[in-house]
């Protein structure tokens, strides 16, 4: 059931011994929202614990550093930025039908919780959460401001995505006034590339292939390339975004060799083509502009299949 | 002489037959400010013309498209975002001692104009100009909003640079409300890389040199490299930002061969080192985290000089 801001405030105020769930493969918005809510509820003297199927990546250290794990039996379960129970992950499966409140901004939210506060106009769950915390009379301290700002910048690509609104900027301004360490956060989130990442980028940029009159850009990242850079998995964060930055490109395809003949494929598309439909053609999924799938086969064969499907989608735009 | 906001409003209101000067190698802030002011003053039925030593790059087409060149003898000369008469360029040398009003945000402004409205707390000249236009009761239409938003995002790296303040976000919110086409602008400014730009980036990334225990990253871009990519001047936009993205780097230096033994140097620094001081040591100028200078000499000699000065600044942080 969807609930209003006031009802949500009431539920939160009445709750005690709270478990906050962040989604698996945690991103800045789910981490930011979980920890902002944690610090807020702790300031109201409630018992609070955070659960996430996967470890929280190191780059969020600054916002997770004030966390102390408490042992208690949860009486109230909140999921933040979790659109679907599929995103709980195996280790939190037990809570799938026990969520009292979900705070989210995804249009695709499955309304699996007893109460769902869904603000689809918010660019990030953290943007919606700011409003909520203000209504609860929580003092937005530096730490909470850092959490909320992290969620907002990561979910908007630093105010670039079309989900950004005037209100997103207003909230950012308020968080600046509360002392958000935006410089450190932006560097951690966007500008902290390792030397191996730079090397990989250099190789990737040099190896971009163009098809269909430059409307399609394709990148192949082999295990050999990655090994050469000495990088770990995090080196891939955002690398498929590279294809989206190229002038005139409608479909960006990044093919990454996982192992042997297993390839992970990312699609990034302009408003002309649905990335979701492309991925779905290969049993994958995702969003309209960003989606992915796994394909097995020899690389030339994988490329051919992908280009054939891409050609179909681009047909109306080719001269 | 520095003047107040009110005095500036008065000067602008009284002016007629106005020439607006943007700085050479025009960036988003000088272009955005020049055209925002042009549209604003035209809406007040004044005669206005814009002058810039270099052609305005194509990526600003959306904001320059409403411009009509008028022929008249200028009676009032305004420089926008121009910190120093050195930045007028050869073809506008005649105006160096004839500037009635300068509107700027650079700490390093040389106060060469009869009147200077200097708002050093503004992250961009366009941020300061917004305030000014509001005080002049100019209606901020979609076109003016696009101009001002362009200046703000380009001068703040899309709200990432430390010059960004709560007020920068507030102004951005107001510009959204005035209909700024932020999606198109952000794509044009940040995500529209030409194939030649990608090639140059690939070469640059491969050629990064590290000094002082990786605290300094240095890039040399020769004319030969640029010729190889077949790129024009706009290919350099933001390329010096690359050094700032590297983990652990406090000083990023980009040396670009202008011609023969003339090199344009950009400094990008962390909070530990002043880019402004580094540039000033070579008669350059700019901001605390981003500054630049011109050095003449053989490349090895230029590098040596730069590294010597950088080493002095980094000394306290070296083990």
Coordinates of C-alpha atoms in Angstrom, one line a residue:
Chain A
X1 CA 0.0 0.0 0.0
X2 CA 1.3 3.5 -0.9
X3 CA 1.4 5.9 2.0
X4 CA 1.7 9.6 2.3
X5 CA 4.7 11.6 3.7
X6 CA 2.7 12.2 7.0
X7 CA 1.8 8.5 7.4
X8 CA 5.5 7.6 6.8
X9 CA 6.6 10.1 9.4
X10 CA 4.1 8.6 11.8
X11 CA 5.3 5.0 11.1
X12 CA 8.9 5.9 11.5
X13 CA 8.3 7.9 14.7
X14 CA 6.5 4.9 16.3
X15 CA 9.0 2.3 15.3
X16 CA 11.7 0.8 17.6
X17 CA 14.4 -1.9 17.0
X18 CA 14.6 -1.2 13.3
X19 CA 16.3 -3.1 10.5
X20 CA 17.2 -1.1 7.4
X21 CA 17.8 -3.1 4.2
X22 CA 19.8 -1.8 1.3
X23 CA 19.7 -3.5 -2.1
X24 CA 22.3 -6.0 -3.3
X25 CA 25.2 -4.7 -5.5
X26 CA 24.8 -1.5 -3.4
X27 CA 25.0 1.9 -5.1
X28 CA 25.4 5.4 -3.7
X29 CA 21.7 5.9 -3.3
X30 CA 20.8 2.8 -1.4
X31 CA 24.0 3.2 0.8
X32 CA 23.4 6.9 1.3
X33 CA 19.7 6.4 2.2
X34 CA 20.4 3.5 4.6
X35 CA 23.1 5.3 6.5
X36 CA 21.3 8.7 6.5
X37 CA 18.2 7.0 8.0
X38 CA 20.5 5.1 10.4
X39 CA 22.1 8.2 11.8
X40 CA 18.7 10.0 11.9
X41 CA 16.9 7.2 13.8
X42 CA 19.9 6.8 16.1
X43 CA 19.7 10.5 16.9
X44 CA 16.1 9.7 18.0
X45 CA 17.4 7.0 20.4
X46 CA 16.1 4.1 18.5
X47 CA 17.9 0.8 18.0
X48 CA 18.9 0.5 14.4
X49 CA 20.9 -2.0 12.2
X50 CA 21.7 -2.0 8.5
X51 CA 21.7 -5.1 6.4
X52 CA 22.9 -5.6 2.8
X53 CA 23.5 -8.8 0.9
X54 CA 26.9 -7.6 -0.4
X55 CA 29.7 -5.8 1.4
X56 CA 29.5 -1.9 1.2
X57 CA 32.3 -0.8 -1.2
X58 CA 35.2 1.0 0.4
X59 CA 34.5 4.2 -1.5
X60 CA 31.6 4.8 0.9
X61 CA 33.9 4.6 4.0
X62 CA 33.4 8.3 4.9
X63 CA 29.7 7.8 5.3
X64 CA 29.7 4.4 6.9
X65 CA 32.4 5.2 9.4
X66 CA 30.0 6.3 12.2
X67 CA 28.2 2.9 12.2
X68 CA 28.2 0.6 15.2
X69 CA 26.4 -2.8 14.7
X70 CA 23.9 -3.4 17.4
X71 CA 22.5 -6.8 18.3
X72 CA 18.7 -7.0 18.7
X73 CA 15.6 -8.7 17.2
X74 CA 14.2 -6.4 14.6
X75 CA 10.6 -5.4 15.1
X76 CA 10.3 -3.0 12.1
X77 CA 11.9 -3.6 8.7
X78 CA 12.6 -0.8 6.3
X79 CA 13.8 -1.2 2.7
X80 CA 15.4 1.8 1.1
X81 CA 15.8 2.3 -2.6
X82 CA 14.8 -1.4 -3.2
X83 CA 12.3 -1.6 -6.0
X84 CA 11.8 -5.3 -6.0
X85 CA 12.3 -8.2 -3.5
X86 CA 14.7 -9.8 -6.2
X87 CA 17.1 -7.1 -5.1
X88 CA 17.3 -8.3 -1.4
X89 CA 19.8 -11.0 -2.3
X90 CA 20.0 -14.6 -1.0
X91 CA 21.1 -13.8 2.5
X92 CA 18.1 -11.5 3.2
X93 CA 15.5 -13.6 1.6
X94 CA 13.9 -14.2 5.0
X95 CA 12.7 -10.5 5.0
X96 CA 11.0 -10.5 1.6
X97 CA 7.5 -10.7 3.0
X98 CA 8.3 -8.9 6.2
X99 CA 9.0 -5.4 5.1
X100 CA 6.9 -2.9 7.1
X101 CA 8.0 0.2 5.1
X102 CA 9.7 0.8 1.8
X103 CA 11.1 4.2 0.9
X104 CA 11.9 4.5 -2.8
X105 CA 11.8 6.6 -6.0
X106 CA 11.7 3.9 -8.7
X107 CA 8.6 3.9 -10.9
X108 CA 9.1 0.2 -11.2
X109 CA 8.6 -0.4 -7.4
X110 CA 6.6 -3.6 -6.9
X111 CA 4.8 -2.4 -3.8
X112 CA 5.9 -5.5 -1.9
X113 CA 6.0 -3.8 1.5
X114 CA 3.1 -3.2 3.9
X115 CA 3.6 0.5 3.4
X116 CA 5.5 2.1 0.5
X117 CA 6.5 5.8 0.5
X118 CA 7.1 6.2 -3.2
X119 CA 8.3 9.6 -4.5
X120 CA 8.8 9.1 -8.2
X121 CA 9.5 12.8 -8.8
X122 CA 12.6 12.5 -6.7
X123 CA 15.8 12.0 -8.6
X124 CA 17.1 9.8 -5.8
X125 CA 15.7 8.0 -2.8
X126 CA 18.0 10.4 -0.8
X127 CA 16.2 13.4 -2.3
X128 CA 12.9 12.0 -1.0
X129 CA 14.5 11.1 2.3
X130 CA 15.7 14.7 2.9
X131 CA 12.0 15.9 2.9
X132 CA 11.1 13.0 5.3
X133 CA 13.8 13.7 7.8
X134 CA 13.0 17.5 7.8
X135 CA 9.3 16.6 8.6
X136 CA 10.6 14.3 11.4
X137 CA 12.5 17.3 12.8
X138 CA 15.7 15.4 12.5
X139 CA 18.8 17.7 12.7
X140 CA 20.6 17.2 9.4
X141 CA 24.1 17.1 10.6
X142 CA 27.3 16.9 8.5
X143 CA 27.2 13.1 8.5
X144 CA 23.6 12.8 7.3
X145 CA 24.2 15.6 4.8
X146 CA 27.2 13.6 3.4
X147 CA 25.0 10.5 3.1
X148 CA 22.1 12.2 1.3
X149 CA 24.5 14.2 -1.0
X150 CA 26.2 10.9 -2.0
X151 CA 22.9 9.3 -3.0
X152 CA 21.8 12.4 -5.0
X153 CA 25.1 12.8 -7.0
X154 CA 25.5 9.1 -7.7
X155 CA 21.8 8.7 -8.9
X156 CA 21.9 11.8 -11.0
X157 CA 25.4 11.4 -12.5
X158 CA 26.2 14.7 -10.7
X159 CA 23.0 16.5 -11.7
X160 CA 23.3 15.5 -15.3
X161 CA 20.6 12.8 -15.7
X162 CA 17.1 13.9 -16.9
X163 CA 15.7 12.9 -13.5
X164 CA 17.3 16.0 -12.0
X165 CA 14.9 18.8 -11.1
X166 CA 14.9 22.2 -9.5
X167 CA 14.1 20.5 -6.2
X168 CA 17.2 18.3 -6.6
X169 CA 19.3 21.4 -6.7
X170 CA 17.4 23.0 -3.8
X171 CA 18.1 20.0 -1.7
X172 CA 21.7 20.0 -2.7
X173 CA 21.9 23.7 -1.6
X174 CA 20.4 22.8 1.8
X175 CA 22.9 19.9 2.2
X176 CA 25.8 22.3 1.4
X177 CA 24.5 24.6 4.2
X178 CA 24.5 21.5 6.5
X179 CA 28.1 21.0 5.8
X180 CA 28.1 18.2 3.2
X181 CA 31.7 17.5 2.2
X182 CA 30.8 17.6 -1.5
X183 CA 34.4 18.0 -2.7
X184 CA 35.6 14.8 -1.0
X185 CA 32.4 12.9 -2.0
X186 CA 32.6 13.9 -5.7
X187 CA 36.2 12.9 -5.8
X188 CA 35.5 9.5 -4.2
X189 CA 32.5 8.9 -6.5
X190 CA 33.7 10.3 -9.8
X191 CA 37.4 11.3 -9.9
X192 CA 39.3 8.6 -8.2
X193 CA 40.7 6.6 -11.0
X194 CA 43.6 4.2 -10.3
X195 CA 46.5 4.1 -12.7
X196 CA 45.3 0.7 -13.9
X197 CA 41.9 2.2 -14.7
X198 CA 43.6 4.9 -16.8
X199 CA 45.6 2.3 -18.6
X200 CA 42.5 0.2 -19.3
X201 CA 40.7 3.4 -20.5
X202 CA 43.5 4.2 -22.9
X203 CA 43.4 0.7 -24.4
X204 CA 39.6 0.8 -24.6
X205 CA 39.5 4.2 -26.3
X206 CA 42.0 3.1 -28.9
X207 CA 40.1 -0.1 -29.6
X208 CA 36.6 1.3 -30.1
X209 CA 34.9 0.0 -33.3
X210 CA 32.3 2.0 -35.1
X211 CA 29.4 0.5 -37.1
X212 CA 26.3 1.7 -39.0
X213 CA 27.7 5.1 -40.0
X214 CA 29.1 5.7 -36.5
X215 CA 25.7 5.3 -34.9
X216 CA 27.0 2.2 -33.0
X217 CA 30.2 2.2 -31.0
X218 CA 31.5 -1.2 -29.8
X219 CA 34.1 -2.0 -27.2
X220 CA 35.6 -5.4 -26.5
X221 CA 37.4 -5.8 -23.2
X222 CA 39.3 -9.1 -23.1
X223 CA 40.7 -10.8 -19.9
X224 CA 44.1 -10.2 -21.5
X225 CA 43.6 -6.5 -21.6
X226 CA 42.5 -6.4 -17.9
X227 CA 45.4 -8.6 -16.8
X228 CA 47.8 -6.3 -18.5
X229 CA 46.6 -3.4 -16.4
X230 CA 46.8 -5.4 -13.2
X231 CA 43.4 -4.2 -12.2
X232 CA 40.7 -5.7 -10.0
X233 CA 36.9 -5.8 -10.8
X234 CA 36.2 -2.3 -9.7
X235 CA 38.1 -1.0 -12.7
X236 CA 35.0 -1.7 -14.8
X237 CA 32.8 0.8 -12.8
X238 CA 31.3 3.1 -15.4
X239 CA 33.5 2.0 -18.3
X240 CA 30.5 1.2 -20.4
X241 CA 29.5 4.8 -20.1
X242 CA 32.4 5.7 -22.4
X243 CA 30.4 4.7 -25.5
X244 CA 27.6 7.1 -24.5
X245 CA 29.9 10.0 -24.6
X246 CA 30.6 9.8 -28.3
X247 CA 29.1 12.3 -30.6
X248 CA 26.3 10.8 -32.8
X249 CA 26.3 7.4 -31.2
X250 CA 22.8 5.9 -30.6
X251 CA 23.9 2.5 -29.4
X252 CA 27.0 1.8 -27.3
X253 CA 27.9 -1.8 -26.7
X254 CA 30.6 -3.0 -24.3
X255 CA 31.5 -6.6 -24.4
X256 CA 33.6 -7.9 -21.5
X257 CA 35.1 -11.3 -21.4
X258 CA 34.2 -12.8 -18.0
X259 CA 35.9 -16.1 -18.7
X260 CA 36.5 -18.3 -21.7
X261 CA 33.5 -17.9 -24.0
X262 CA 31.3 -16.1 -21.4
X263 CA 30.8 -12.5 -22.2
X264 CA 29.0 -9.8 -20.2
X265 CA 27.4 -7.2 -22.5
X266 CA 26.3 -3.7 -21.6
X267 CA 24.1 -1.5 -23.8
X268 CA 23.9 2.3 -23.5
X269 CA 21.5 4.0 -25.9
X270 CA 20.2 7.4 -26.9
X271 CA 16.5 8.2 -26.8
X272 CA 16.2 6.6 -30.3
X273 CA 16.8 3.0 -29.2
X274 CA 15.7 1.0 -26.2
X275 CA 18.6 -0.6 -24.4
X276 CA 16.1 -2.7 -22.5
X277 CA 14.7 -4.2 -25.7
X278 CA 18.2 -5.0 -27.0
X279 CA 19.1 -6.7 -23.8
X280 CA 15.8 -8.6 -23.6
X281 CA 16.5 -10.1 -27.1
X282 CA 19.4 -11.9 -25.4
X283 CA 17.5 -12.7 -22.2
X284 CA 18.9 -9.8 -20.3
X285 CA 17.3 -6.8 -18.6
X286 CA 17.7 -3.3 -17.2
X287 CA 16.5 0.2 -18.0
X288 CA 15.5 2.1 -21.2
X289 CA 18.8 3.7 -21.7
X290 CA 21.1 1.2 -19.9
X291 CA 20.7 -2.5 -19.9
X292 CA 22.8 -5.7 -20.1
X293 CA 22.9 -9.4 -20.8
X294 CA 25.3 -12.4 -20.7
X295 CA 26.2 -14.2 -24.0
X296 CA 28.2 -17.4 -24.5
X297 CA 30.1 -18.0 -27.7
X298 CA 33.2 -17.2 -29.7
X299 CA 33.8 -13.4 -29.7
X300 CA 33.3 -13.0 -33.5
X301 CA 30.0 -14.8 -33.3
X302 CA 28.9 -12.8 -30.2
X303 CA 29.7 -9.5 -32.0
X304 CA 27.8 -10.6 -35.1
X305 CA 24.7 -11.5 -33.2
X306 CA 24.8 -8.2 -31.3
X307 CA 25.4 -6.1 -34.4
X308 CA 22.6 -7.9 -36.3
X309 CA 20.1 -7.0 -33.6
X310 CA 21.5 -3.5 -33.3
X311 CA 21.2 -3.0 -37.1
X312 CA 17.5 -3.9 -36.9
X313 CA 16.9 -1.2 -34.2
X314 CA 18.9 1.4 -36.0
X315 CA 17.4 0.7 -39.5
X316 CA 14.9 3.7 -39.4
X317 CA 17.9 6.1 -38.8
X318 CA 20.3 4.8 -41.4
X319 CA 20.5 6.7 -44.7
Chain B
X1 CA 37.7 50.6 -9.5
X2 CA 35.5 48.0 -7.9
X3 CA 31.8 48.8 -8.0
X4 CA 28.8 47.4 -6.1
X5 CA 25.9 45.5 -7.6
X6 CA 23.7 48.6 -7.5
X7 CA 26.3 50.7 -9.2
X8 CA 26.7 48.1 -11.9
X9 CA 23.0 47.9 -12.4
X10 CA 23.0 51.7 -12.8
X11 CA 25.8 51.7 -15.3
X12 CA 24.2 49.0 -17.4
X13 CA 20.8 50.7 -17.3
X14 CA 22.3 53.9 -18.6
X15 CA 24.4 52.4 -21.3
X16 CA 23.6 52.3 -25.0
X17 CA 25.4 51.0 -28.1
X18 CA 27.2 48.3 -26.1
X19 CA 30.1 46.1 -27.1
X20 CA 30.5 42.9 -25.0
X21 CA 33.9 41.3 -25.1
X22 CA 34.5 37.6 -24.3
X23 CA 38.0 36.3 -23.7
X24 CA 40.1 34.6 -26.3
X25 CA 40.0 30.7 -26.4
X26 CA 36.4 31.2 -25.2
X27 CA 35.0 28.8 -22.6
X28 CA 31.4 28.2 -21.5
X29 CA 31.5 30.9 -18.9
X30 CA 32.6 33.7 -21.1
X31 CA 30.3 32.6 -23.9
X32 CA 27.4 32.0 -21.6
X33 CA 27.9 35.4 -19.9
X34 CA 28.4 37.3 -23.1
X35 CA 25.2 35.9 -24.7
X36 CA 23.1 36.0 -21.6
X37 CA 24.0 39.7 -21.3
X38 CA 23.4 40.2 -25.0
X39 CA 19.8 38.8 -24.9
X40 CA 19.1 40.7 -21.6
X41 CA 20.3 44.0 -23.0
X42 CA 18.5 43.5 -26.3
X43 CA 15.3 42.8 -24.3
X44 CA 15.8 46.3 -22.9
X45 CA 16.0 47.7 -26.5
X46 CA 19.7 48.5 -26.4
X47 CA 22.1 48.1 -29.4
X48 CA 24.5 45.3 -28.5
X49 CA 27.3 43.5 -30.3
X50 CA 29.6 40.7 -29.0
X51 CA 33.3 40.5 -29.9
X52 CA 35.7 37.6 -29.3
X53 CA 39.2 37.2 -30.7
X54 CA 38.5 33.5 -31.5
X55 CA 35.5 32.0 -33.2
X56 CA 32.8 30.7 -30.8
X57 CA 33.0 26.8 -30.9
X58 CA 30.1 25.0 -32.5
X59 CA 29.1 23.3 -29.3
X60 CA 27.6 26.6 -28.1
X61 CA 25.4 26.8 -31.2
X62 CA 22.2 26.4 -29.1
X63 CA 22.9 29.5 -27.1
X64 CA 24.4 31.6 -29.9
X65 CA 21.7 30.9 -32.4
X66 CA 19.5 33.9 -31.5
X67 CA 22.3 36.4 -32.2
X68 CA 22.2 39.0 -34.9
X69 CA 25.2 41.2 -35.5
X70 CA 24.4 44.9 -35.5
X71 CA 26.6 47.6 -37.0
X72 CA 27.2 50.6 -34.8
X73 CA 30.0 52.5 -33.0
X74 CA 30.3 51.2 -29.5
X75 CA 29.9 53.8 -26.7
X76 CA 30.1 51.4 -23.8
X77 CA 32.5 48.4 -23.6
X78 CA 31.8 45.5 -21.2
X79 CA 34.2 42.6 -20.7
X80 CA 32.7 39.5 -19.2
X81 CA 34.8 36.8 -17.4
X82 CA 38.0 38.5 -18.6
X83 CA 40.5 38.7 -15.7
X84 CA 43.3 40.4 -17.7
X85 CA 43.7 42.4 -20.8
X86 CA 46.1 39.7 -22.0
X87 CA 43.0 37.6 -22.6
X88 CA 41.5 40.1 -25.2
X89 CA 43.6 38.7 -28.0
X90 CA 45.3 40.6 -30.8
X91 CA 42.2 41.6 -32.7
X92 CA 40.7 43.3 -29.7
X93 CA 43.8 45.0 -28.4
X94 CA 42.3 48.4 -29.3
X95 CA 39.8 48.0 -26.4
X96 CA 42.3 47.2 -23.7
X97 CA 42.2 50.7 -22.1
X98 CA 38.7 51.4 -23.1
X99 CA 36.7 49.0 -21.0
X100 CA 33.9 50.8 -19.1
X101 CA 32.7 47.8 -17.1
X102 CA 34.1 44.4 -16.3
X103 CA 31.9 41.7 -14.9
X104 CA 34.0 38.8 -13.5
X105 CA 34.5 36.3 -10.7
X106 CA 38.3 35.7 -10.9
X107 CA 40.3 36.5 -7.8
X108 CA 43.1 37.4 -10.2
X109 CA 41.2 40.1 -12.0
X110 CA 43.6 42.9 -12.8
X111 CA 41.0 45.7 -12.4
X112 CA 41.9 47.1 -15.8
X113 CA 38.4 48.4 -16.4
X114 CA 36.9 51.8 -15.3
X115 CA 34.4 49.9 -13.3
X116 CA 34.8 46.2 -12.2
X117 CA 31.9 44.2 -10.7
X118 CA 33.9 41.4 -9.1
X119 CA 32.0 38.6 -7.3
X120 CA 34.8 36.2 -6.2
X121 CA 32.3 34.1 -4.2
X122 CA 30.5 33.2 -7.4
X123 CA 31.6 29.9 -9.0
X124 CA 31.1 31.4 -12.4
X125 CA 30.7 34.8 -13.9
X126 CA 27.3 33.5 -15.0
X127 CA 26.3 32.9 -11.4
X128 CA 27.1 36.5 -10.6
X129 CA 25.3 37.7 -13.7
X130 CA 22.1 35.9 -12.7
X131 CA 21.9 38.1 -9.6
X132 CA 22.7 41.2 -11.7
X133 CA 20.0 40.5 -14.3
X134 CA 17.4 39.8 -11.6
X135 CA 18.2 43.2 -10.0
X136 CA 17.8 44.8 -13.5
X137 CA 14.3 43.3 -13.7
X138 CA 15.3 41.3 -16.8
X139 CA 12.9 38.4 -17.5
X140 CA 15.1 35.3 -17.5
X141 CA 13.7 33.5 -20.5
X142 CA 14.6 30.0 -21.7
X143 CA 17.4 31.4 -23.9
X144 CA 19.1 33.4 -21.1
X145 CA 18.6 30.5 -18.7
X146 CA 20.5 28.2 -21.2
X147 CA 23.3 30.7 -21.4
X148 CA 23.7 31.1 -17.6
X149 CA 23.4 27.4 -17.0
X150 CA 26.1 26.7 -19.6
X151 CA 28.5 29.0 -17.8
X152 CA 27.8 27.5 -14.4
X153 CA 28.2 23.9 -15.4
X154 CA 31.3 24.4 -17.5
X155 CA 33.0 26.5 -14.8
X156 CA 32.1 24.1 -12.0
X157 CA 32.7 20.8 -13.8
X158 CA 29.0 20.2 -13.3
X159 CA 28.9 21.3 -9.7
X160 CA 32.0 19.3 -8.7
X161 CA 34.7 22.0 -8.3
X162 CA 35.2 23.4 -4.8
X163 CA 34.1 26.8 -6.1
X164 CA 30.5 25.4 -6.0
X165 CA 28.4 26.8 -3.2
X166 CA 24.8 26.5 -1.9
X167 CA 24.1 29.6 -4.0
X168 CA 25.3 27.9 -7.2
X169 CA 22.7 25.2 -6.7
X170 CA 20.0 27.8 -5.8
X171 CA 20.8 29.6 -9.1
X172 CA 20.7 26.3 -11.0
X173 CA 17.3 25.5 -9.5
X174 CA 16.0 29.0 -10.6
X175 CA 17.4 28.4 -14.1
X176 CA 15.6 25.0 -14.2
X177 CA 12.4 26.8 -13.3
X178 CA 13.1 29.2 -16.2
X179 CA 13.2 26.3 -18.6
X180 CA 17.0 25.7 -19.0
X181 CA 17.5 22.8 -21.3
X182 CA 20.0 21.2 -18.9
X183 CA 19.9 17.8 -20.5
X184 CA 20.9 19.0 -24.0
X185 CA 23.5 21.4 -22.5
X186 CA 25.1 18.7 -20.3
X187 CA 25.3 16.4 -23.3
X188 CA 26.8 19.1 -25.5
X189 CA 29.3 20.2 -22.8
X190 CA 30.4 16.9 -21.3
X191 CA 29.2 13.8 -23.3
X192 CA 29.7 14.8 -26.9
X193 CA 33.2 13.7 -27.6
X194 CA 34.3 13.5 -31.2
X195 CA 36.3 10.5 -32.5
X196 CA 39.4 12.7 -32.7
X197 CA 38.9 13.7 -29.1
X198 CA 38.7 10.0 -28.1
X199 CA 41.9 9.3 -30.0
X200 CA 43.7 12.3 -28.3
X201 CA 42.5 11.1 -24.9
X202 CA 43.8 7.6 -25.6
X203 CA 47.2 9.1 -26.5
X204 CA 47.2 11.4 -23.5
X205 CA 46.2 8.6 -21.0
X206 CA 49.0 6.4 -22.3
X207 CA 51.6 9.2 -22.1
X208 CA 50.9 10.4 -18.5
X209 CA 54.1 10.8 -16.5
X210 CA 54.2 10.5 -12.7
X211 CA 56.5 12.3 -10.4
X212 CA 57.1 12.8 -6.6
X213 CA 55.7 9.4 -5.6
X214 CA 52.7 9.7 -7.9
X215 CA 51.6 13.0 -6.3
X216 CA 52.2 14.8 -9.5
X217 CA 50.8 13.7 -12.9
X218 CA 52.1 15.4 -16.0
X219 CA 50.8 15.3 -19.6
X220 CA 52.5 16.7 -22.6
X221 CA 50.4 17.3 -25.7
X222 CA 52.5 18.1 -28.8
X223 CA 51.2 19.6 -32.0
X224 CA 52.2 16.4 -33.6
X225 CA 49.8 14.4 -31.4
X226 CA 47.0 16.8 -32.2
X227 CA 47.7 16.7 -35.9
X228 CA 47.5 12.9 -35.8
X229 CA 44.0 13.1 -34.5
X230 CA 42.9 15.6 -37.1
X231 CA 41.2 17.6 -34.3
X232 CA 40.6 21.3 -34.0
X233 CA 41.2 23.5 -30.9
X234 CA 38.0 22.5 -29.1
X235 CA 39.5 19.0 -28.6
X236 CA 41.4 20.5 -25.7
X237 CA 38.3 21.5 -23.7
X238 CA 38.5 19.8 -20.3
X239 CA 41.5 17.7 -21.2
X240 CA 43.5 19.1 -18.3
X241 CA 40.8 17.8 -16.0
X242 CA 42.1 14.3 -16.7
X243 CA 45.1 14.7 -14.3
X244 CA 42.7 15.6 -11.5
X245 CA 40.8 12.3 -11.8
X246 CA 43.8 10.2 -10.7
X247 CA 43.9 8.7 -7.3
X248 CA 46.4 10.4 -5.0
X249 CA 47.4 13.1 -7.4
X250 CA 47.9 16.5 -5.7
X251 CA 49.2 18.4 -8.7
X252 CA 48.2 17.8 -12.3
X253 CA 50.1 19.5 -15.0
X254 CA 49.1 19.6 -18.7
X255 CA 51.6 21.1 -21.1
X256 CA 50.3 21.9 -24.5
X257 CA 52.4 23.0 -27.4
X258 CA 50.9 26.0 -28.9
X259 CA 53.5 26.5 -31.6
X260 CA 57.3 26.0 -31.7
X261 CA 58.7 26.6 -28.3
X262 CA 55.5 28.2 -26.9
X263 CA 53.7 26.0 -24.3
X264 CA 50.4 26.6 -22.6
X265 CA 50.4 25.1 -19.1
X266 CA 47.4 24.1 -17.0
X267 CA 47.6 23.3 -13.3
X268 CA 44.9 21.3 -11.5
X269 CA 45.5 20.8 -7.8
X270 CA 44.1 19.2 -4.7
X271 CA 43.5 21.2 -1.5
X272 CA 47.1 20.7 -0.5
X273 CA 48.6 22.9 -3.2
X274 CA 47.6 26.2 -4.7
X275 CA 47.3 26.1 -8.5
X276 CA 47.2 29.8 -8.5
X277 CA 50.6 30.1 -6.8
X278 CA 52.1 27.7 -9.2
X279 CA 50.8 29.6 -12.2
X280 CA 51.8 32.9 -10.6
X281 CA 55.4 31.7 -10.4
X282 CA 55.4 31.7 -14.2
X283 CA 53.4 35.0 -14.6
X284 CA 50.1 33.1 -15.0
X285 CA 46.9 33.3 -13.1
X286 CA 43.6 31.6 -12.4
X287 CA 41.9 30.0 -9.4
X288 CA 43.1 28.2 -6.3
X289 CA 42.5 24.7 -7.8
X290 CA 42.8 25.5 -11.5
X291 CA 45.2 27.9 -13.0
X292 CA 47.4 28.4 -16.0
X293 CA 50.4 30.1 -17.7
X294 CA 52.4 30.3 -20.9
X295 CA 56.0 29.2 -20.9
X296 CA 58.5 29.6 -23.7
X297 CA 61.4 27.2 -24.1
X298 CA 62.5 23.7 -25.1
X299 CA 60.1 21.1 -23.7
X300 CA 62.6 19.4 -21.4
X301 CA 63.6 22.7 -19.9
X302 CA 59.9 23.7 -19.5
X303 CA 59.2 20.4 -17.7
X304 CA 62.2 20.8 -15.5
X305 CA 61.1 24.3 -14.4
X306 CA 57.6 23.2 -13.7
X307 CA 58.7 20.1 -11.8
X308 CA 61.1 22.1 -9.7
X309 CA 58.4 24.5 -8.6
X310 CA 56.0 21.7 -8.0
X311 CA 58.5 19.8 -5.9
X312 CA 58.8 22.9 -3.6
X313 CA 55.1 22.9 -3.1
X314 CA 54.8 19.2 -2.5
X315 CA 57.8 19.0 -0.2
X316 CA 55.7 18.9 3.0
X317 CA 53.8 15.9 1.8
X318 CA 56.7 13.8 0.5
X319 CA 58.0 11.0 2.7

